[in-house]
Amino acid sequence: MLTRIRERASGWVAWVIVILITIPFALWGIQSYFEGVSETPIATVNGEEISLYAFQNQLSSERQRVLQQTEGNYDPALLNSDEFRNRVAESMVSTRLVTQYVRARNYRLSDAQLEQRIRTTPAFLRAEEFDPDLYRNILSANGFTPQAYEEAERQNAAIAQLANTVTESAFVTVPEINRLLSLQAQTRAVDYVLLPADRFAAEIKLEPDEVAQHYQDNLAAYQQPARLQVEYIELSVERLASRITPSAAELSDLYQQTLGRYTQAETRKASHILFSVGADADAATRAQMLDQAESVLAAARAGADFAELAKQHSADPGSKQQGGDLGVVAKGQMVAPFEEAVFAMREGEIRGPIETQFGFHLIKLTALSEAQQQPLAEVREQVAEQVRRARAESLFAEHREAFQNLVFENPHTLTVAAEDLELEIKQSDWFTAQRGEGIASEPPVRRAAFNEEVLNDDLNSAAIELGFDRLVALRKHVYEAAREKTLDEVRAQIEQRLKAQQAAQKLKQWGAQLVADLNAGKSRWRQLLKDEKLESKALPEARAQVPPELTELADSVFARLSPAPGTTAYNGVAMRNGDYALYALKKVTAGDVANLDEAQHATLRRQLLARDGSQLHQQLLQTILKNADFSIDREQIRNSATVF
Amino acid sequence: MADENIPQPQPQTQPQFAENAELERAKAWWKKNGRAIVVGVGLGLGSVAGYNYWQSYQQTQAENASLLFGKLQDAVAAAAIDAETKTEPSNDTDTENQNHLADPIAAPIRTLAEDLMSDYRTTPYATNAALLLAKAAVESDALAQAAQALQWILDNSDDNGMQHIARLRLASVLLAQEQSQAALALLTVEDQGGFSARYHELTGDAHLQAGDIDSARSAYQRGLDRLPPTSDEHALLKLKRDNLGS
């Protein structure tokens, strides 16, 4: 055997083989034989593989991105759903496809463009200047060498070049934009009447077995979703507080510690008369004002009414008419000399002249109420509430861990936790995974309740935190699987629905008959309105002005061919609320493009550029996808472990 | 390059497993075939070098084209800003564009685009330049030149996706020139790629222009069926279809 091989090996065949084997090593190096064959890829795209490792990386960075964008407000279950995983995998496939597309077509950024691109990347700028050290640091922090990063950027830029080419070269032709503008601004002259939904209601009689038949035919529509009643215990600050009776000592202690809260500060009311002296006034003016102030002061002290004097003499426009009254003066409101005087006066005292930057003041303290301490008896309830709250909070903190442990260590009962912590075991009403009341109105409670451990294994749920001051644990009490509702449960509902349907049907047939007669000239619009005692209304002519409750009517009106000039076309449409709208379309007027406002033109132009640009780019990507040969291993995507 | 390492193993490894008689045989064999092997290996290395040279030539071409294309993009963007600040040329155009028939397209745009289309035909930037040239032409109401640029892509590009884009845009230019029959002929293709909604819409436009309302309506309907119902495109196309009655 060996000799045979040796003989052959010295033949020319061997040499050809040796050379053939050598070539790939020379071109691609030996290392490609040692790389990444150890696991099956999650997808193959035109022969290139996407590894499980790359997928998991991408998955976790996509999750980070979603969490950041929604500020953590995202259900982790959704981020681990098959749908999310598949979406990430699909986007990786489509990125890979575009990468292959631009590579195959030799899209390639020049060095100058690449440099420009990197130099203007905001992450690498310090004080609006490119910083080479920052650049290297960021790269190495993210595990990139400059070469690798530059190559990746070249690729990204090429992909962007493709997208930009298609969007930047989009255009809108004049006839196209004018035609659409004219359609958007089109007006239609329409008279309409609403034939009421209940017109035939009285005539509808259901066949005896009709309800049962409908029920049988539509069983799926009459499902009662799976529902659940749970037993639960709740540890909450509020409930703990309600059970605490503070002792007299506690009350008086806290009252003493927080005296400030129950002290009514003293209040002072003052009036003043201002003799205004400007900052640049000369000595003579000043002296004159001072004299005046002195004489008014004398008058006031002699018993003249201060308020009257203020009205006569004060230069303060704000208080003059009120007899100089400034109301309650609190500390920090007035300029310093004024405040000092006010807070040094006795009730009824008159002082002055006090000099401030405004001039000279005469001040009268009109009322003074001393600081007042509210006695404990008056504020007992307030203080008690605080004691309860404070003790409840520390109790809650103490019990919290015990609660969690007791619930976890006695997974088959809540009784232990309830007894140890003196909690009451309560029972919820029925609730479904989607909706509930009372404790089940809290989504985390419903989520925990419909968890497998609770539902199938009959175990306690974990302790569920509701806000910072409530803990709940629950276990299954009664479970009812999804079921069909019985006929008796839904009979009334079905009857009502069938009657409404048949009445609407009849109304619609009648409406269609009226339309046909009107269009054939067999009946006349006016006569019809008179016979039916209806009054027609005019529909707003511009589509945008039609009120939302008439949407179906507008949809119908604006989907008709224009009637021949001078003629009227009749039509009708069933409305959502069961009415039937009958209308006469009299005229269609094209929009006046020349007189439209600029904004409307600009909006439409933007939409049309998107249609011809970004939309075409999307369709180009779809085309690439359509022509590609790729496969995605969905099984592996579903089963791959989660790395966060 | 590690290329020099390749041929050496052969003469050296052979004696290691050969006994004396075999050594003689090998020497004789080498005398006979040695030249052929050296030539073969030489050819192999040569073609590798040639391939590498061709690759790097292509790469240089692409990089140069990319640089020019960047300038073209800037020029087109600048022209668009100019047009916008000068007030919209949209409404009464016919009288105005007679005045500067000479060349409505700004000189740098034309020069850059034509350079790319002639000197860098093997790069994707030739097609991309033609797309931008067509846009600049339409914005200057030079529909015939726009049509020419788009037709150039249909004649020269081997990129299926870009061909679709050029064809659709050419159809809209033809419609603006009231050439509905030419547009219809252009739009009749077997493979619509992922672009079928747009193909149907333009087909509808062409039928309507030719006065065939029923065909237009059904083409529009086919387009609507292929668009997401909440999109702007859907709303605009629905406007067109609804106006034809249902």
mmCIF file of C-alpha atoms in Angstrom, chain B residues 121 127 147-159 163 166-167 170 186:
data_model
loop_
_atom_site.group_PDB
_atom_site.id
_atom_site.type_symbol
_atom_site.label_atom_id
_atom_site.label_comp_id
_atom_site.label_asym_id
_atom_site.label_seq_id
_atom_site.Cartn_x
_atom_site.Cartn_y
_atom_site.Cartn_z
ATOM 1 C CA ARG B 121 -16.888 54.186 -16.226
ATOM 2 C CA THR B 127 -23.763 55.851 -12.573
ATOM 3 C CA ALA B 147 -33.572 62.102 -19.878
ATOM 4 C CA GLN B 148 -30.209 61.777 -21.602
ATOM 5 C CA ALA B 149 -28.329 61.229 -18.349
ATOM 6 C CA LEU B 150 -30.825 58.631 -17.125
ATOM 7 C CA GLN B 151 -30.770 56.856 -20.491
ATOM 8 C CA TRP B 152 -26.971 56.715 -20.178
ATOM 9 C CA ILE B 153 -27.388 54.640 -17.021
ATOM 10 C CA LEU B 154 -29.784 52.253 -18.749
ATOM 11 C CA ASP B 155 -27.241 51.832 -21.551
ATOM 12 C CA ASN B 156 -24.071 51.617 -19.458
ATOM 13 C CA SER B 157 -24.697 50.444 -15.921
ATOM 14 C CA ASP B 158 -24.638 46.767 -15.044
ATOM 15 C CA ASP B 159 -26.103 47.454 -11.619
ATOM 16 C CA GLN B 163 -31.086 50.539 -13.506
ATOM 17 C CA ALA B 166 -32.877 55.290 -13.454
ATOM 18 C CA ARG B 167 -35.794 53.725 -15.349
ATOM 19 C CA LEU B 170 -36.681 58.490 -16.668
ATOM 20 C CA LEU B 186 -40.108 51.929 -20.741
#
